[in-house]
Coordinates of C-alpha atoms and ligand atoms in Angstrom, one line a residue:
M149 CA 85.7 76.9 15.9
I150 CA 85.5 75.7 12.3
E151 CA 82.2 76.0 10.4
W152 CA 80.2 72.8 10.7
S153 CA 79.2 70.7 7.7
P154 CA 78.5 67.0 7.5
A155 CA 82.1 66.7 6.3
S156 CA 83.8 69.2 8.7
W157 CA 85.0 66.3 10.9
Q158 CA 87.5 65.5 8.1
R159 CA 89.6 68.4 9.3
K160 CA 90.0 66.9 12.7
S161 CA 91.8 63.8 13.8
A162 CA 89.5 60.7 13.8
R163 CA 90.2 57.8 16.1
Q164 CA 89.2 54.2 15.4
Q165 CA 88.7 54.5 11.6
A166 CA 89.3 51.7 9.1
T167 CA 92.1 52.0 6.6
Y168 CA 90.9 51.0 3.1
P169 CA 93.3 49.8 0.5
S170 CA 91.6 51.9 -2.2
E171 CA 90.3 55.4 -1.5
E172 CA 88.7 55.4 -4.9
K173 CA 86.5 52.4 -4.2
L174 CA 85.5 53.8 -0.9
S175 CA 84.4 57.1 -2.5
E176 CA 82.4 55.2 -5.1
V177 CA 80.5 53.3 -2.4
L178 CA 80.0 56.5 -0.3
N179 CA 78.5 58.2 -3.4
Q180 CA 76.1 55.4 -3.8
L181 CA 75.1 55.5 -0.2
S182 CA 74.6 59.2 -0.2
V183 CA 71.6 58.9 -2.6
L184 CA 69.9 55.9 -1.1
P185 CA 66.8 56.7 0.9
P186 CA 67.0 57.4 4.6
L187 CA 66.3 54.7 7.1
V188 CA 64.5 56.9 9.6
T189 CA 62.7 60.2 9.4
S190 CA 63.2 63.6 11.1
W191 CA 59.6 63.3 12.6
E192 CA 60.5 60.2 14.4
I193 CA 63.8 61.7 15.6
E194 CA 62.1 64.8 16.9
S195 CA 59.4 62.7 18.6
L196 CA 62.2 60.7 20.3
K197 CA 63.8 64.0 21.5
V198 CA 60.6 65.1 23.1
Q199 CA 60.3 61.7 24.9
L200 CA 64.0 61.8 26.0
A201 CA 63.3 65.3 27.5
A202 CA 60.6 63.7 29.6
A203 CA 63.0 61.0 30.7
A204 CA 65.5 63.6 31.8
R205 CA 62.8 65.2 34.0
G206 CA 62.0 61.8 35.5
E207 CA 58.6 61.5 33.7
A208 CA 59.6 58.6 31.4
F209 CA 62.4 56.0 31.4
L210 CA 64.7 55.0 28.6
L211 CA 65.4 51.3 28.0
Q212 CA 68.2 51.0 25.5
G213 CA 69.6 47.5 24.6
G214 CA 70.8 45.1 22.1
D215 CA 74.0 43.5 20.8
C216 CA 77.4 44.7 21.4
A217 CA 78.0 44.2 17.7
E218 CA 75.3 43.0 15.3
N219 CA 76.5 40.5 12.7
F220 CA 75.3 40.5 9.2
S221 CA 74.5 36.8 9.6
D222 CA 72.2 37.6 12.5
C223 CA 69.8 39.5 10.2
T224 CA 67.2 36.7 10.5
S225 CA 63.6 36.5 11.5
P226 CA 64.0 34.7 14.9
I227 CA 67.0 36.8 16.1
I228 CA 65.3 40.1 15.3
A229 CA 62.0 39.0 16.7
N230 CA 63.5 37.7 19.9
K231 CA 65.3 40.9 20.5
L232 CA 62.1 42.8 20.0
K233 CA 60.3 40.4 22.3
I234 CA 62.8 40.7 25.2
L235 CA 62.8 44.5 24.9
L236 CA 59.0 44.5 24.9
Q237 CA 58.8 42.2 27.9
M238 CA 61.4 44.2 29.8
S239 CA 59.5 47.4 29.0
L240 CA 56.2 45.9 30.3
M241 CA 57.9 45.1 33.7
L242 CA 59.3 48.6 33.8
I243 CA 56.1 50.3 32.9
H244 CA 54.3 48.4 35.6
G245 CA 56.9 48.7 38.2
L246 CA 58.1 52.3 37.7
N247 CA 54.7 53.5 36.6
K248 CA 56.2 55.5 33.8
R249 CA 56.2 55.5 30.0
V250 CA 59.1 53.5 28.8
I251 CA 61.0 54.6 25.7
R252 CA 62.3 51.5 23.8
V253 CA 65.5 52.0 21.9
G254 CA 67.4 49.0 20.4
R255 CA 71.1 48.8 19.7
I256 CA 69.9 47.5 16.4
A257 CA 69.6 48.0 12.7
G258 CA 73.1 49.6 12.4
Q259 CA 75.3 48.5 15.3
Y260 CA 77.9 47.1 12.9
A261 CA 81.1 49.1 13.7
K262 CA 83.3 48.5 16.7
P263 CA 86.2 50.4 18.4
R264 CA 89.1 48.1 19.2
S265 CA 92.0 48.4 21.6
A266 CA 94.6 47.4 19.1
E267 CA 94.9 48.3 15.4
S268 CA 96.2 44.9 14.5
E269 CA 96.3 41.3 15.7
T270 CA 99.2 38.8 15.4
R271 CA 98.7 35.1 15.4
G272 CA 101.3 32.5 14.6
G273 CA 103.7 35.1 13.2
S274 CA 101.3 36.8 10.9
T275 CA 99.7 40.2 11.5
L276 CA 96.4 41.4 10.2
P277 CA 94.1 44.4 10.9
S278 CA 91.8 43.9 14.0
Y279 CA 88.2 43.0 13.4
R280 CA 86.2 46.3 13.5
G281 CA 82.7 45.0 13.0
D282 CA 80.9 43.6 10.0
L283 CA 80.6 47.2 8.5
V284 CA 84.3 47.2 8.0
N285 CA 85.7 43.7 7.8
G286 CA 85.1 40.1 8.8
P287 CA 86.1 38.2 12.0
A288 CA 88.0 35.3 10.5
F289 CA 91.8 35.6 10.8
T290 CA 92.4 35.7 7.0
P291 CA 93.5 38.5 4.7
A292 CA 90.3 38.1 2.8
D293 CA 88.2 38.8 5.9
R294 CA 90.3 41.2 7.7
I295 CA 91.3 43.7 5.0
P296 CA 88.6 46.4 5.1
D297 CA 86.2 46.3 2.2
P298 CA 84.0 49.3 1.4
I299 CA 81.3 47.1 -0.2
R300 CA 80.4 46.2 3.4
L301 CA 79.1 49.7 3.9
L302 CA 76.4 49.0 1.3
R303 CA 75.7 45.6 2.9
G304 CA 75.4 47.2 6.3
Y305 CA 73.0 49.8 5.0
G306 CA 71.0 46.9 3.4
R307 CA 71.0 44.8 6.6
A308 CA 69.9 47.9 8.6
A309 CA 67.1 48.5 6.2
M310 CA 65.9 44.9 6.2
T311 CA 66.0 44.8 10.0
L312 CA 64.2 48.0 10.4
N313 CA 61.6 47.0 7.8
F314 CA 60.8 43.9 9.9
I315 CA 60.8 45.8 13.2
R316 CA 58.4 48.4 11.7
A317 CA 56.0 45.7 10.4
L318 CA 56.0 43.9 13.8
S319 CA 55.6 47.0 15.9
E320 CA 52.6 48.1 13.9
S321 CA 50.7 44.9 13.6
G322 CA 49.1 42.3 15.9
F323 CA 52.5 41.2 17.2
A324 CA 52.9 44.3 19.3
D325 CA 49.2 44.4 20.5
L326 CA 49.2 45.0 24.2
H327 CA 46.1 42.9 24.4
H328 CA 48.2 39.9 23.4
P329 CA 51.5 39.9 25.2
E330 CA 51.6 36.1 24.7
N331 CA 52.9 37.0 21.2
W332 CA 56.1 38.1 22.9
D333 CA 56.5 35.1 25.1
L334 CA 60.0 33.6 24.9
D335 CA 60.7 30.2 26.5
F336 CA 61.5 32.3 29.5
V337 CA 57.8 32.4 30.5
Q338 CA 57.6 28.6 30.7
H339 CA 60.8 27.7 32.4
S340 CA 62.3 30.6 34.2
P341 CA 62.5 31.0 37.9
Q342 CA 60.9 34.5 37.4
A343 CA 58.1 33.3 35.2
S344 CA 55.3 33.7 37.9
E345 CA 56.2 37.3 38.5
Y346 CA 56.2 38.1 34.8
R347 CA 52.7 36.4 34.5
R348 CA 51.4 38.4 37.4
V349 CA 52.5 41.7 35.8
V350 CA 51.0 40.7 32.5
S351 CA 47.6 39.8 34.0
D352 CA 47.7 43.0 36.0
L353 CA 48.3 45.1 32.9
A354 CA 45.6 43.2 31.0
A355 CA 43.1 44.1 33.8
S356 CA 44.1 47.7 33.6
L357 CA 43.6 47.7 29.8
H358 CA 40.2 46.1 30.2
F359 CA 39.2 48.7 32.8
M360 CA 40.3 51.6 30.5
E361 CA 38.5 50.2 27.6
T362 CA 35.3 49.6 29.6
L363 CA 35.5 53.3 30.4
G364 CA 35.8 54.0 26.7
A365 CA 39.3 55.3 27.1
G366 CA 41.0 52.8 24.8
S367 CA 43.2 54.1 22.0
S368 CA 44.6 52.8 18.8
E369 CA 48.1 53.3 20.5
L370 CA 47.5 50.1 22.4
N371 CA 47.6 48.0 19.3
R372 CA 51.1 48.9 18.4
V373 CA 54.3 50.0 20.1
Q374 CA 56.9 52.6 19.4
F375 CA 60.4 51.4 18.9
F376 CA 63.5 53.4 18.1
T377 CA 67.0 52.5 16.8
S378 CA 70.5 53.5 17.9
H379 CA 74.1 52.6 17.2
E380 CA 77.5 53.9 17.9
G381 CA 78.3 56.6 15.3
L382 CA 81.8 55.4 14.9
H383 CA 82.4 55.0 11.1
L384 CA 82.3 58.7 10.2
P385 CA 82.3 58.3 6.3
Y386 CA 79.2 56.1 6.6
E387 CA 77.5 58.4 9.0
Q388 CA 78.3 61.4 6.8
A389 CA 76.8 59.7 3.8
L390 CA 73.5 59.2 5.6
T391 CA 73.4 62.8 6.9
R392 CA 70.8 64.8 5.1
R393 CA 68.9 68.0 4.9
V394 CA 65.2 67.5 5.0
P395 CA 62.5 69.8 3.5
N396 CA 61.2 72.5 5.7
R397 CA 63.8 72.0 8.5
A398 CA 66.9 74.1 9.0
S399 CA 69.2 71.4 10.3
H400 CA 71.0 68.3 9.1
Y401 CA 69.8 64.9 10.5
N402 CA 71.6 61.6 10.6
L403 CA 68.9 59.5 9.0
S404 CA 70.6 56.2 9.5
T405 CA 69.3 55.9 13.1
H406 CA 67.3 57.8 15.7
L407 CA 69.8 58.0 18.5
P408 CA 73.5 57.8 17.5
W409 CA 76.1 57.8 20.3
I410 CA 79.8 58.7 20.7
G411 CA 81.8 55.8 22.2
F412 CA 84.1 56.2 25.2
R413 CA 87.2 55.9 23.1
T414 CA 86.2 58.6 20.6
A415 CA 84.8 61.3 22.9
A416 CA 87.9 63.6 22.7
I417 CA 86.6 67.2 22.7
E418 CA 88.8 68.2 19.7
G419 CA 88.3 64.9 17.9
A420 CA 86.5 64.3 14.7
H421 CA 83.6 62.4 16.3
V422 CA 82.6 65.3 18.6
E423 CA 82.9 67.6 15.6
Y424 CA 80.5 65.5 13.5
F425 CA 78.0 65.0 16.3
R426 CA 77.8 68.7 17.3
G427 CA 76.1 69.6 14.0
I428 CA 73.3 67.0 13.7
A429 CA 69.8 67.6 15.0
N430 CA 69.4 64.0 16.4
P431 CA 69.4 63.5 20.1
V432 CA 72.8 62.1 20.8
G433 CA 74.5 60.0 23.5
V434 CA 78.0 60.1 24.7
K435 CA 79.7 57.5 26.9
V436 CA 81.5 58.9 29.9
G437 CA 83.4 57.0 32.6
A438 CA 86.6 56.6 34.6
G439 CA 89.4 58.9 33.6
M440 CA 87.1 61.6 32.2
S441 CA 87.4 64.9 34.1
A442 CA 84.5 67.1 35.2
G443 CA 85.9 69.8 32.9
Q444 CA 85.8 67.5 29.9
V445 CA 82.2 66.7 30.6
Q446 CA 81.3 70.4 30.9
Q447 CA 83.0 71.0 27.5
L448 CA 81.1 68.1 26.0
L449 CA 77.8 69.6 27.2
E450 CA 78.7 73.0 25.6
R451 CA 79.9 71.5 22.4
L452 CA 77.2 68.9 21.8
N453 CA 74.2 70.9 23.1
P454 CA 75.1 74.6 22.9
E455 CA 71.4 75.7 23.0
D456 CA 70.7 73.5 26.0
E457 CA 67.8 71.9 24.0
P458 CA 65.8 69.5 26.2
G459 CA 66.2 65.8 25.3
K460 CA 69.2 66.5 23.1
L461 CA 72.0 64.9 25.1
A462 CA 72.2 61.7 27.0
L463 CA 75.3 61.1 29.2
I464 CA 75.7 57.3 29.3
H465 CA 78.0 56.5 32.2
R466 CA 80.0 53.3 32.3
F467 CA 82.3 53.2 35.3
G468 CA 82.4 49.7 36.6
V469 CA 81.2 48.4 39.9
N470 CA 84.3 49.5 41.8
Q471 CA 84.7 53.0 40.3
I472 CA 81.2 54.4 40.1
A473 CA 81.0 55.6 43.7
E474 CA 84.1 57.7 43.3
G475 CA 83.7 58.6 39.6
L476 CA 80.1 59.5 39.2
P477 CA 79.5 62.3 41.8
P478 CA 82.0 64.8 40.4
L479 CA 80.4 64.4 36.9
I480 CA 76.9 65.0 38.4
E481 CA 78.3 68.1 40.2
A482 CA 79.8 69.4 37.0
V483 CA 76.5 69.1 35.1
Q484 CA 74.7 70.7 38.0
K485 CA 77.2 73.6 38.1
S486 CA 76.7 74.1 34.3
G487 CA 72.9 74.5 34.9
R488 CA 72.3 72.5 31.8
S489 CA 69.9 69.6 31.3
V490 CA 71.0 66.1 30.4
L491 CA 69.5 62.7 30.4
W492 CA 71.5 60.4 32.7
V493 CA 71.7 56.8 31.6
C494 CA 73.6 54.0 33.2
D495 CA 75.5 51.4 31.1
P496 CA 76.5 48.9 33.7
M497 CA 78.1 46.6 31.2
H498 CA 81.3 48.2 29.8
G499 CA 83.1 48.8 33.1
N500 CA 82.6 45.2 34.2
T501 CA 84.3 43.1 31.5
E502 CA 86.7 40.4 32.6
N503 CA 88.5 37.4 31.2
T504 CA 88.1 33.9 32.5
A505 CA 91.1 31.6 33.0
S506 CA 89.9 29.6 29.9
G507 CA 90.0 32.8 27.8
Y508 CA 86.4 33.9 27.6
K509 CA 85.5 37.6 27.9
T510 CA 82.6 37.7 30.3
R511 CA 80.7 39.8 32.8
R512 CA 79.1 38.9 36.1
Y513 CA 75.4 39.5 36.7
D514 CA 76.0 40.5 40.3
K515 CA 78.5 43.2 39.3
I516 CA 76.3 44.6 36.6
L517 CA 73.4 44.7 39.0
S518 CA 75.5 46.2 41.8
E519 CA 76.7 49.1 39.5
L520 CA 73.1 49.7 38.4
K521 CA 71.8 49.9 42.0
Q522 CA 74.7 52.2 43.0
A523 CA 73.8 54.4 40.0
F524 CA 70.2 54.8 41.2
D525 CA 71.3 55.5 44.7
I526 CA 74.1 58.0 43.8
H527 CA 71.7 60.0 41.5
S528 CA 69.1 60.2 44.2
Q529 CA 71.6 61.3 46.8
Q530 CA 73.0 63.9 44.5
G531 CA 69.6 65.3 43.5
S532 CA 69.9 64.2 39.9
I533 CA 67.7 61.7 38.0
L534 CA 68.8 58.4 36.4
G535 CA 66.5 58.4 33.4
G536 CA 67.5 55.3 31.7
V537 CA 69.6 52.1 31.3
H538 CA 71.8 50.8 28.6
F539 CA 72.4 47.0 28.2
E540 CA 74.1 44.6 26.0
L541 CA 71.6 41.8 25.7
T542 CA 69.9 39.4 23.3
G543 CA 66.6 37.6 23.1
D544 CA 68.3 34.3 22.8
D545 CA 69.6 31.7 25.2
V546 CA 73.3 32.5 25.0
T547 CA 75.9 31.8 27.7
E548 CA 78.1 34.8 27.7
C549 CA 77.6 36.5 31.1
I550 CA 78.0 34.6 34.4
G551 CA 75.4 34.5 37.1
G552 CA 71.7 35.3 37.3
A553 CA 68.9 33.1 38.8
R554 CA 70.0 30.1 36.9
G555 CA 73.5 30.4 38.2
L556 CA 75.5 30.2 35.0
N557 CA 79.1 29.6 35.8
E558 CA 82.4 29.7 34.0
T559 CA 82.1 26.2 32.7
D560 CA 78.7 27.0 31.2
L561 CA 80.1 29.7 28.9
E562 CA 81.3 27.4 26.2
R563 CA 77.8 26.0 25.6
A564 CA 76.5 29.0 23.6
Y565 CA 79.1 31.7 23.5
L566 CA 78.2 33.5 20.3
T567 CA 79.2 37.1 20.6
Q568 CA 82.1 38.4 18.4
V569 CA 82.9 41.2 20.7
D570 CA 81.3 41.8 24.2
P571 CA 79.3 39.3 26.3
R572 CA 75.5 40.0 26.4
L573 CA 72.9 39.2 29.0
N574 CA 70.8 36.3 27.7
Y575 CA 67.0 36.6 27.7
E576 CA 66.5 35.4 31.3
Q577 CA 69.3 37.5 32.7
A578 CA 67.9 40.5 30.9
M579 CA 64.4 40.0 32.2
E580 CA 65.8 39.5 35.7
M581 CA 67.6 42.7 35.4
A582 CA 64.4 44.5 34.5
M583 CA 62.7 43.0 37.6
A584 CA 65.7 43.9 39.8
I585 CA 65.4 47.5 38.7
V586 CA 61.7 47.5 39.7
H587 CA 62.5 45.9 43.0
H588 CA 65.3 48.3 43.8
S589 CA 63.2 51.3 43.0
A590 CA 60.5 50.0 45.4
E591 CA 62.9 49.6 48.3
Ligands
PEP639 C1 79.9 49.6 23.3 O1 78.9 50.2 23.7 O2 79.8 48.5 22.7 C2 81.2 50.2 23.7 C3 82.3 49.9 22.9 O3 81.2 50.9 24.7 P1 82.2 52.0 25.3 O4 82.3 53.0 24.2 O5 81.5 52.6 26.5 O6 83.5 51.3 25.7
CO640 CO1 80.2 46.5 23.9

């Protein structure tokens, strides 16, 4: 094996990378990025790793969620705050229902680069590069938008920093105070079919808090919440520029996010992404699913977590409702045979994408939930632990996925279909999903 460095991935073949018109301009930008301050710290990263180890043992639960692709134009107060609110509300439901600490991780503050199935797109006789996320190019079908521009890497770093700055301020101030969950209320609480259940949970939790504080057991922890960030580590030059040595620690950290993950399309064992990821000290995720062999998964474990460090590796499975029953058990057996520890996470979104007759990319609530329930059942039958869930969701009232208590149907999609890439659960559907997890685990 070649010696690892933040740049050693360059000697391997990298899928899903942008082709820039000028290498020189790209290097200039990367040089600038490489001296800008980090977005997260190694202490936070190490603390997350300890918490993920607890989730792998079944003592905590990971809730990971956010946009498929963040847009630069969504870097606004209401959109960020609503995303934080929905994740906080979902985490309250899960804490109450599962009786476990919940680790909140957003797909946020850096989820700007996307893998695509085609390199280019042709419309009306002209061909342009595919949209690869705001970090690389723009979605409009014009050369100005679609030709990759390295200046976007600096903009992405800037948007990530602004987003994180706001999240940090909110999580450490009155907004996140567990005594005042009304701060996190979305319209959901007034209008949703599930509102009364949510209210009951909140008042239950308030009573428990009051009880603890009467006993003198209150802690300053209750006035703020911990919130971590994650994104797909797809754009390797960007990730490399944010990979740093920190004083008094031996390893390199990716300091652009707490929990980077390897996408399904870039998980080749000899590929550049696995090479980059094997050397960083962050906990890392890797998407696994249909078509991946047990042998490949075993190799991934050895390559990405050679020391079998607890909390280091999350396997995020995304099979699809019709494939999970057949596909997941052999992977669980492979991990069990290896004797290594992993955190199992279910992404019930990416195997359940379909196109409607009118051309919308959508997902059905029922299929998402069914995959999730099967995941819980399969893990418990196989003697493994499902320690977390991974959703594409938003805190806003979008209409991108079909179904849920309000019965959104195909014709509703056009009302507020805002995603540039994959369809997300809206705030009601996301909240329902959290409730459904709790109900299923109580069955
Ligand atoms: C994603 O998480 O948005 C994604 C592209 O997923 P996957 O790599 O599992 O296809
Ligand atoms: Co997606």
